[in-house]
PDB file of C-alpha atoms in Angstrom:
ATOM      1  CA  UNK E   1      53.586  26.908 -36.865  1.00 82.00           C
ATOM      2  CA  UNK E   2      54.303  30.227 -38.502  1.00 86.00           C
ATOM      3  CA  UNK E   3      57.840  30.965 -38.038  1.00 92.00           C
ATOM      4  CA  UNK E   4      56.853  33.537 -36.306  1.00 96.00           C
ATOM      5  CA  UNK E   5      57.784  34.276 -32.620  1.00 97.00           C
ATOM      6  CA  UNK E   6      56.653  36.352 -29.866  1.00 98.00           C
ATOM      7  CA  UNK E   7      57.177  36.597 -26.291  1.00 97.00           C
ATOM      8  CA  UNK E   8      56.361  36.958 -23.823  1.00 97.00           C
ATOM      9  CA  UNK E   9      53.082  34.878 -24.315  1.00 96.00           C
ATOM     10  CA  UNK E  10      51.482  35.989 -21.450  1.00 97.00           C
ATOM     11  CA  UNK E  11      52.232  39.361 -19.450  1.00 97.00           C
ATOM     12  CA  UNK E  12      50.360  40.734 -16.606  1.00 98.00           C
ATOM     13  CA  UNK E  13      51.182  44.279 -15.511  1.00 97.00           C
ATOM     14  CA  UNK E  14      49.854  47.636 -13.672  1.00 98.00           C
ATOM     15  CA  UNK E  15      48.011  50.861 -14.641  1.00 98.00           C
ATOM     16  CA  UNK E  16      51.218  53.199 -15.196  1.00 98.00           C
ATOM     17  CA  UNK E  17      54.120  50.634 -16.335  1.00 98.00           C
ATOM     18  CA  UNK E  18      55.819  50.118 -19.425  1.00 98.00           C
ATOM     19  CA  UNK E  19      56.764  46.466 -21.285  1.00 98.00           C
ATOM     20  CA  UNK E  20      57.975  44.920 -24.129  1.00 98.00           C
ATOM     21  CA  UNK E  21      57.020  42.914 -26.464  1.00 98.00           C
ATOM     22  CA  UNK E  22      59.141  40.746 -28.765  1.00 98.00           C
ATOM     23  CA  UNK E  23      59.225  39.275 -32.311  1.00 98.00           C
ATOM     24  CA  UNK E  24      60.844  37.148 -34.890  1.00 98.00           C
ATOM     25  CA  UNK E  25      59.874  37.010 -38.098  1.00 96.00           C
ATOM     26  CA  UNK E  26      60.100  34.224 -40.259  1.00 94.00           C
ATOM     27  CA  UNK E  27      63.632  33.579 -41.678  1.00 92.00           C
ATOM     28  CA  UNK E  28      64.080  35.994 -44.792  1.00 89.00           C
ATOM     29  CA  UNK E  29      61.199  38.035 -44.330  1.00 92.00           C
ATOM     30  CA  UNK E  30      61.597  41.845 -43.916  1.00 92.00           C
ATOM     31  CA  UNK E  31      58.482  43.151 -43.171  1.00 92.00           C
ATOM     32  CA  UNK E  32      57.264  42.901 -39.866  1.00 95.00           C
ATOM     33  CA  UNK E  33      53.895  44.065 -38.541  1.00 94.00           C
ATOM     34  CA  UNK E  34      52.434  44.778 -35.286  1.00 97.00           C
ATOM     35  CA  UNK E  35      48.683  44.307 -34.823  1.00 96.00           C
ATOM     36  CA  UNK E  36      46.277  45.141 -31.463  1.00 96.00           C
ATOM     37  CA  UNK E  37      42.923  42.352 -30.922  1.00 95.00           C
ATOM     38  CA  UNK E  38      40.642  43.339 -28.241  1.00 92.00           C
ATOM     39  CA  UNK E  39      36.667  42.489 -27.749  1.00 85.00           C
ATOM     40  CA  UNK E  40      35.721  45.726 -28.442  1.00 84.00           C
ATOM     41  CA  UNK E  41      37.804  47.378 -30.982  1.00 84.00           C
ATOM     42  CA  UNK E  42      38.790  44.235 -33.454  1.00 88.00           C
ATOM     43  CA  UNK E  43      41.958  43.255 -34.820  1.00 92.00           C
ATOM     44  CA  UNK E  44      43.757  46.929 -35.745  1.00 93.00           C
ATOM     45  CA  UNK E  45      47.158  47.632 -37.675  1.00 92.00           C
ATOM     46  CA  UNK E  46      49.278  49.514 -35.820  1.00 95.00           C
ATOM     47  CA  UNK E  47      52.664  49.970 -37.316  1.00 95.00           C
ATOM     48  CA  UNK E  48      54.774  48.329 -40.275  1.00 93.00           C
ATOM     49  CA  UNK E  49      58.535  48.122 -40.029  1.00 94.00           C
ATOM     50  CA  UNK E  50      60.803  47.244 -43.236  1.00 92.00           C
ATOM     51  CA  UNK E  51      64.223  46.384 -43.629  1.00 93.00           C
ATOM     52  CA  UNK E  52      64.613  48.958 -40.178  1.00 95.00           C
ATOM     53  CA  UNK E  53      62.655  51.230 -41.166  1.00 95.00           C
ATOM     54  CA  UNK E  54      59.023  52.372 -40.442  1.00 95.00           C
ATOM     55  CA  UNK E  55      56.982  51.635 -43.588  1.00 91.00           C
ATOM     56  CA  UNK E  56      53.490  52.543 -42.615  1.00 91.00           C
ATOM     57  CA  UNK E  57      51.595  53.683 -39.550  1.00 92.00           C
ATOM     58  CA  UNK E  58      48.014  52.776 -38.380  1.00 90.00           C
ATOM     59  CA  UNK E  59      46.212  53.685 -35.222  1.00 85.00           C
ATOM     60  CA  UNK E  60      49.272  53.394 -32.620  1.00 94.00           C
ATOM     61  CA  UNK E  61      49.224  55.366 -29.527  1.00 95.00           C
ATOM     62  CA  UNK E  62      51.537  57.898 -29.008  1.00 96.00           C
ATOM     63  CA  UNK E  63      52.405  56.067 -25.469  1.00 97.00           C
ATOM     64  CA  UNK E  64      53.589  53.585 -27.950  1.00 98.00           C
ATOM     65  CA  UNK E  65      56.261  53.102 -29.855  1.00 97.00           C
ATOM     66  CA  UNK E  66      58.164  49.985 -31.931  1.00 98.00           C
ATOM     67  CA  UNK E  67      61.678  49.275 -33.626  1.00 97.00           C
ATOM     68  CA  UNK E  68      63.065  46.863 -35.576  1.00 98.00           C
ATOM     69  CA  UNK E  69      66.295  45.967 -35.637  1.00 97.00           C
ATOM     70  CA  UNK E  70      69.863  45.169 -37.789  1.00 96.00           C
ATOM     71  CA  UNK E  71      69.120  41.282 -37.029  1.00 95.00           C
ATOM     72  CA  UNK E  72      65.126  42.307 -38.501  1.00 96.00           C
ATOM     73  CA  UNK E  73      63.443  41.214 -34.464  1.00 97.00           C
ATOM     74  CA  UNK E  74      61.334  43.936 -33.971  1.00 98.00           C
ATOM     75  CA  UNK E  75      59.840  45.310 -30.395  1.00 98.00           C
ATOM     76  CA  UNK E  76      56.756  46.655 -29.466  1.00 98.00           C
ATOM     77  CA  UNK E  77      56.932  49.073 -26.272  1.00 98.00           C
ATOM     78  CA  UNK E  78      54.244  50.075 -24.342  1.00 98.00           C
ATOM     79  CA  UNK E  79      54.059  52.917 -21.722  1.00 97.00           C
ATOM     80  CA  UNK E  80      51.985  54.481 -19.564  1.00 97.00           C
ATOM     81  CA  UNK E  81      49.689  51.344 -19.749  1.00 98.00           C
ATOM     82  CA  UNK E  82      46.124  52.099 -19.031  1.00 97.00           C
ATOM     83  CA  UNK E  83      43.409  49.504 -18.352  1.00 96.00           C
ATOM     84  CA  UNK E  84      42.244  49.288 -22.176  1.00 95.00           C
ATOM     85  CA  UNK E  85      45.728  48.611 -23.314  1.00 97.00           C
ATOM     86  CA  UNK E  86      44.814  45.068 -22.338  1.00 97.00           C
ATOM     87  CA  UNK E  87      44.557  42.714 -25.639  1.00 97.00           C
ATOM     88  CA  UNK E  88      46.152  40.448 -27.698  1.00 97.00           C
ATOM     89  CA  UNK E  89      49.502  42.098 -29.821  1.00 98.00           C
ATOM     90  CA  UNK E  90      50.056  40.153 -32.793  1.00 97.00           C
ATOM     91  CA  UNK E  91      52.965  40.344 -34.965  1.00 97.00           C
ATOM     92  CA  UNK E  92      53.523  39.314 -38.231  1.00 94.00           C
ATOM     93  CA  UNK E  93      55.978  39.026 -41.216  1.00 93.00           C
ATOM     94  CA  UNK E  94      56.120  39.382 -44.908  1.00 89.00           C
ATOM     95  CA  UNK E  95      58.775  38.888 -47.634  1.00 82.00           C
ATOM     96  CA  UNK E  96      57.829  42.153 -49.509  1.00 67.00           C
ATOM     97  CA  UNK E  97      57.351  45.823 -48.335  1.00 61.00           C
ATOM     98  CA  UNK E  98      54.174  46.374 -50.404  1.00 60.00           C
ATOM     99  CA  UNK E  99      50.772  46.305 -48.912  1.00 54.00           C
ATOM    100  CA  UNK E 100      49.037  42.539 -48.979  1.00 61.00           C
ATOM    101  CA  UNK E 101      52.232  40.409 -48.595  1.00 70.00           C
ATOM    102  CA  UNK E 102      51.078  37.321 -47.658  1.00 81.00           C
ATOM    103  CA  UNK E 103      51.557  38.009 -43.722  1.00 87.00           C
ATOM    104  CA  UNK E 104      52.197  35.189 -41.371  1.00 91.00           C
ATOM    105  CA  UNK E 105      50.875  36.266 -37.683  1.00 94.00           C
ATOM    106  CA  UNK E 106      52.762  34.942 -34.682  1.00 96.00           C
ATOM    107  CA  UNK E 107      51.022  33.289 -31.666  1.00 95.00           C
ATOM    108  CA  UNK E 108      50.351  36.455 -29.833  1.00 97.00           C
ATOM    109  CA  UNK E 109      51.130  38.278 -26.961  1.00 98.00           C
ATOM    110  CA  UNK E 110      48.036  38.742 -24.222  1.00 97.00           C
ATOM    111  CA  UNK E 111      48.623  41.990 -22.339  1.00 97.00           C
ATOM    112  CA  UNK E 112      46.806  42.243 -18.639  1.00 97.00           C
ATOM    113  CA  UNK E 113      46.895  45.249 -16.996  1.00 97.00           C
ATOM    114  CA  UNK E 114      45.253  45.420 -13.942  1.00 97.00           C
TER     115      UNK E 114
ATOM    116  CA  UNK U   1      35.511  56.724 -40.155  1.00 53.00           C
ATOM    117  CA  UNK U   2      36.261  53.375 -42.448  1.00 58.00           C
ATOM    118  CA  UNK U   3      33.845  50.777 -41.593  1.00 84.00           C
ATOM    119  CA  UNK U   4      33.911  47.288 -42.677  1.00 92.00           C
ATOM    120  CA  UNK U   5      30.803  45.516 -41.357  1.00 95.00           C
ATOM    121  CA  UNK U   6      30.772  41.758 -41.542  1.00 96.00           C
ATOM    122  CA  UNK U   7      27.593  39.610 -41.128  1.00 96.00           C
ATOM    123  CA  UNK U   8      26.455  37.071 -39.204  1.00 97.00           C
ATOM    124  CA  UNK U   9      28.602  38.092 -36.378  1.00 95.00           C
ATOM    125  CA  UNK U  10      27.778  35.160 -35.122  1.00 97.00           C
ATOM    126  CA  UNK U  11      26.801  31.221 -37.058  1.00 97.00           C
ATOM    127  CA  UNK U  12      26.128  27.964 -35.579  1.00 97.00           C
ATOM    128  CA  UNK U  13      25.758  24.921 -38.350  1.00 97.00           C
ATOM    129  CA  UNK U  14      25.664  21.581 -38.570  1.00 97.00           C
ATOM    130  CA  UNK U  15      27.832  19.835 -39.891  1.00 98.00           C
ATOM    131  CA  UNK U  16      27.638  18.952 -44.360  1.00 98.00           C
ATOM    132  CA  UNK U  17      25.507  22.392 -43.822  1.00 98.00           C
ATOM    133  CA  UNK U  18      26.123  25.222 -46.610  1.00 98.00           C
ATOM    134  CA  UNK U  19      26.878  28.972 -45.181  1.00 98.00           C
ATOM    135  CA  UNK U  20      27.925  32.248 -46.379  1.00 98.00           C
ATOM    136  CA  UNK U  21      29.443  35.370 -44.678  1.00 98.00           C
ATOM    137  CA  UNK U  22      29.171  38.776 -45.961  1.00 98.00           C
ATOM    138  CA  UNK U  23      31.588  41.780 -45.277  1.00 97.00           C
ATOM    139  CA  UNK U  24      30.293  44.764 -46.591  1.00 96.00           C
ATOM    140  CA  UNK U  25      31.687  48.460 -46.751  1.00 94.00           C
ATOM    141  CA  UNK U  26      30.758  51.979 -48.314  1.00 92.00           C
ATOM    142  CA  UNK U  27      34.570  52.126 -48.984  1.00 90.00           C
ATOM    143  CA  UNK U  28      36.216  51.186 -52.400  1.00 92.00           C
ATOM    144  CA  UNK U  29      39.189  48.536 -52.102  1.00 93.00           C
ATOM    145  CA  UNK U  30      42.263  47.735 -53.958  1.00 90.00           C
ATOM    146  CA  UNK U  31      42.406  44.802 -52.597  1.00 91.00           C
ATOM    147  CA  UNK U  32      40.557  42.246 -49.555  1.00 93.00           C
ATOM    148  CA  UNK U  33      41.228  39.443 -47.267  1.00 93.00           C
ATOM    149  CA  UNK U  34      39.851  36.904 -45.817  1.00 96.00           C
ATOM    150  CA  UNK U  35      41.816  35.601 -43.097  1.00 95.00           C
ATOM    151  CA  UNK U  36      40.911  32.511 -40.269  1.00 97.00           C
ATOM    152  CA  UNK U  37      41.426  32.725 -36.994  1.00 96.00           C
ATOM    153  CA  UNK U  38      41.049  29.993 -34.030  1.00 93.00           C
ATOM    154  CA  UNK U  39      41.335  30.172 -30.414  1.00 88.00           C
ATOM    155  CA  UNK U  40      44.377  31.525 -28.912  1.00 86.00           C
ATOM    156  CA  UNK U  41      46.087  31.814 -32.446  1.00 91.00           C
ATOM    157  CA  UNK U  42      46.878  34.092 -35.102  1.00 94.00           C
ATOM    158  CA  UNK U  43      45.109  34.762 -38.331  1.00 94.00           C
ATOM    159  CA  UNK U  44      46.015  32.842 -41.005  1.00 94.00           C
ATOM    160  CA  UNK U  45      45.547  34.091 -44.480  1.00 92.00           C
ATOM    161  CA  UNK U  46      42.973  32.112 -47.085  1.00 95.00           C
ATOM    162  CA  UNK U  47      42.797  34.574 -50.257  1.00 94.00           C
ATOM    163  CA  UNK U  48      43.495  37.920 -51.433  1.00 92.00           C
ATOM    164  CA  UNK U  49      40.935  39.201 -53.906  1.00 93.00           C
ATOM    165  CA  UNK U  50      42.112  42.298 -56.431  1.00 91.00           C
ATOM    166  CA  UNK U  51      39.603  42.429 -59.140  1.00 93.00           C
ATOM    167  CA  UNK U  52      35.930  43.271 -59.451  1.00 94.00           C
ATOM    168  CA  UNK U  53      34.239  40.598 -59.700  1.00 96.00           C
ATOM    169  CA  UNK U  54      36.848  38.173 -59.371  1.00 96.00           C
ATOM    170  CA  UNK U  55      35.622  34.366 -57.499  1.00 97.00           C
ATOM    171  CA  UNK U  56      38.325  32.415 -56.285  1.00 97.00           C
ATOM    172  CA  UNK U  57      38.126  28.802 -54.981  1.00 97.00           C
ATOM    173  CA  UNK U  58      39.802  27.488 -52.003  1.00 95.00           C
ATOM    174  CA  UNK U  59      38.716  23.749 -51.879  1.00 96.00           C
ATOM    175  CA  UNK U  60      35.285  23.992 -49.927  1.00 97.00           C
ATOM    176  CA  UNK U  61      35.396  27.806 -50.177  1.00 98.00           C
ATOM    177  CA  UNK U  62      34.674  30.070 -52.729  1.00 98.00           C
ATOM    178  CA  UNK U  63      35.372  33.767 -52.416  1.00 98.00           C
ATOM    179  CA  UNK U  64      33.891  36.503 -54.725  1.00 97.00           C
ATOM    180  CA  UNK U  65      34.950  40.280 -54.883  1.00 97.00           C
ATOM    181  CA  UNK U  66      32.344  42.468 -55.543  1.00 96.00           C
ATOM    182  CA  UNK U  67      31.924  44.765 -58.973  1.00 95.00           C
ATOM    183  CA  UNK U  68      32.030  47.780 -57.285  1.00 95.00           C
ATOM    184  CA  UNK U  69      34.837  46.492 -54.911  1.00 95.00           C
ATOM    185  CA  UNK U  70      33.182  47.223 -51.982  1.00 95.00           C
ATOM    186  CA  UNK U  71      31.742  43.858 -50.564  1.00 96.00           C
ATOM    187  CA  UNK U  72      33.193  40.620 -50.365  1.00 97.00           C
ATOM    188  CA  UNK U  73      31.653  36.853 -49.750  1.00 98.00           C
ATOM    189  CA  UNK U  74      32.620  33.960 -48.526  1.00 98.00           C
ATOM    190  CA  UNK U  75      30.544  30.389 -49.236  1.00 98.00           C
ATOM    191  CA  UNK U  76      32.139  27.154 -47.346  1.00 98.00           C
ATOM    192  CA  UNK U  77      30.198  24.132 -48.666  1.00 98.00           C
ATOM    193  CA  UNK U  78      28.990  21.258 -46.892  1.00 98.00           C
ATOM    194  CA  UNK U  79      30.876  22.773 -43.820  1.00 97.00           C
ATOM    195  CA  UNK U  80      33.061  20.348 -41.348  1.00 97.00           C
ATOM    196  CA  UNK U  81      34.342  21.163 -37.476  1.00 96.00           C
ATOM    197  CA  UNK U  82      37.627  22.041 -38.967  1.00 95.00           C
ATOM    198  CA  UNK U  83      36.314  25.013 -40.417  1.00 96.00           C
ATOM    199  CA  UNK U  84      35.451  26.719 -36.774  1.00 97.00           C
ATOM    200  CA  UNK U  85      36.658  29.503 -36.302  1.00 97.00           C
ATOM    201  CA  UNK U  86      36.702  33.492 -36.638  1.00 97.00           C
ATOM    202  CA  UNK U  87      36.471  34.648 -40.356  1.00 98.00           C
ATOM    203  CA  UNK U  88      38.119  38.116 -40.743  1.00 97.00           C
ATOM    204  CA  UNK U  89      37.806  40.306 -43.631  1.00 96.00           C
ATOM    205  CA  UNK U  90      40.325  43.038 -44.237  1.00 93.00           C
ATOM    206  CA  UNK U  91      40.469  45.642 -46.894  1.00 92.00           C
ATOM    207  CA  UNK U  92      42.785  48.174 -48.541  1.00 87.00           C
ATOM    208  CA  UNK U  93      42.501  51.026 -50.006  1.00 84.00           C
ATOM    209  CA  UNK U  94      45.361  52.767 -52.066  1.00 78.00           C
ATOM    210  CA  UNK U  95      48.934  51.243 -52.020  1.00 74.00           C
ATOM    211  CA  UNK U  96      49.870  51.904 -48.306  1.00 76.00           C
ATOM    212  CA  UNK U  97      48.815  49.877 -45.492  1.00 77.00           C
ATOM    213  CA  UNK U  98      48.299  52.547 -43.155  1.00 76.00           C
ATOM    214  CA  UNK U  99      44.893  52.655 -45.160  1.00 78.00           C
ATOM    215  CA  UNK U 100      44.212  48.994 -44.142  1.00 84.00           C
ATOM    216  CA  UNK U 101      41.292  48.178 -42.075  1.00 89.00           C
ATOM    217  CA  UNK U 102      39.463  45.015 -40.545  1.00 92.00           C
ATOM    218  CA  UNK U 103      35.985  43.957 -39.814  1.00 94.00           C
ATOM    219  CA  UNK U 104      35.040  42.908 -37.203  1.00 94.00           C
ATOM    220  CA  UNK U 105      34.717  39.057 -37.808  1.00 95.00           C
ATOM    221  CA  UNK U 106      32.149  36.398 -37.837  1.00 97.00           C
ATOM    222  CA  UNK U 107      32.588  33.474 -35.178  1.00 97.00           C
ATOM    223  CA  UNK U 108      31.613  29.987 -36.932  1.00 97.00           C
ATOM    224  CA  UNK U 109      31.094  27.131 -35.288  1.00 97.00           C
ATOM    225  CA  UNK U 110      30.386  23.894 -37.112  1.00 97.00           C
ATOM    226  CA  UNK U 111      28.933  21.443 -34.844  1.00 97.00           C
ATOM    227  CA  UNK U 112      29.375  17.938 -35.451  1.00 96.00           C
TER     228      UNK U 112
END
């Protein structure tokens, strides 16, 4: 076990919707990352949130978008889902702001959209 | 477009067997990861690697950083089940992590 959190594990949706997806980093940790897995594309960064704040961006969608918040949970929304939105969102956490902070990666999130 | 390019993709060994996996770039890193990742879970980090030329040792499992900083390896001897899994290597370049990127893995599976 981590220490890190996400839900839902497990979230089927339509073409067209929007979701949510949750984390909690490990107690003390600041940095929290969202990744995207998927068979055909890999395991890609796509945004870095520090202390609130965005810290570095990587290939995320404009239809998506992330915060994190005072209590440091951070959310990943999706909108406008599209068929090849389905993957596996990871989220992870790190003490530190600076790049290669050991990162601990939740259990994951698998996205259907049908 | 940054590529990382890891080979096998794919390795099937017997177990006490020797291996090594190769990630391989035209890119020059700061910094790389290897990372493990099994079914239906997260990656979980096994080394960072900063220097050229630099071989760390993780038990069974030796990494090594190559001089140029642009290729990586990673030797697991006399392999056991426990070491199935997805191998990922990740590299940065620069400071920020928006300059992070991942190969694409190679699946191991140590057969007992």
């Amino acid at each position: 076990d981590s220490g890190v959190t996400q839900t839902p594990k497990h979230l089927i949706t339509a073409t067209g919707q929007r979701v949510t997806l949750r984390c909690s980093p490990r107690s003390g940790d600041l940095s929290v990352y969202w990744y995207q897995q998927s068979l055909d594309q890999g395991l890609q960064f796509l945004i870095q949130y520090y202390n609130g704040e965005e810290r570095a961006k990587g290939n995320i969608l404009e239809r998506f978008s992330a915060q994190q918040f005072p209590d440091l949970h951070s959310e990943l929304n999706l909108s406008s889902l599209e068929l090849g939105d389905s993957a596996l969102y990871f989220c992870a956490s790190s003490g530190g702001a600076g790049s290669f902070y050991e990162q601990y990666f939740g259990p994951g999130t698998r996205l259907t959209v049908t | 477009t940054q590529l990382l390019e890891q080979s096998p993709q794919f390795l099937s060994i017997q177990e006490g067997e020797n291996l090594t996996v190769y990630c391989n770039s035209s890119s020059v890193f700061s910094s790389l990861q290897w990372y493990r990742q099994e079914p239906g879970e997260g990656p979980v980090l096994l080394v960072t690697v900063v220097t050229g030329g630099e071989v760390k040792k993780l038990k069974r499992l030796t990494f090594q950083f190559g001089d140029a900083r642009k290729d990586s390896s990673l030797h697991i001897t006399a392999a056991q089940p426990g070491d199935t899994g997805l191998y990922l290597c990740a590299g940065l370049r620069g400071t920020s992590y928006d300059k992070v990127i991942f190969g694409p893995g190679t699946s191991l599976s140590v057969i007992p």
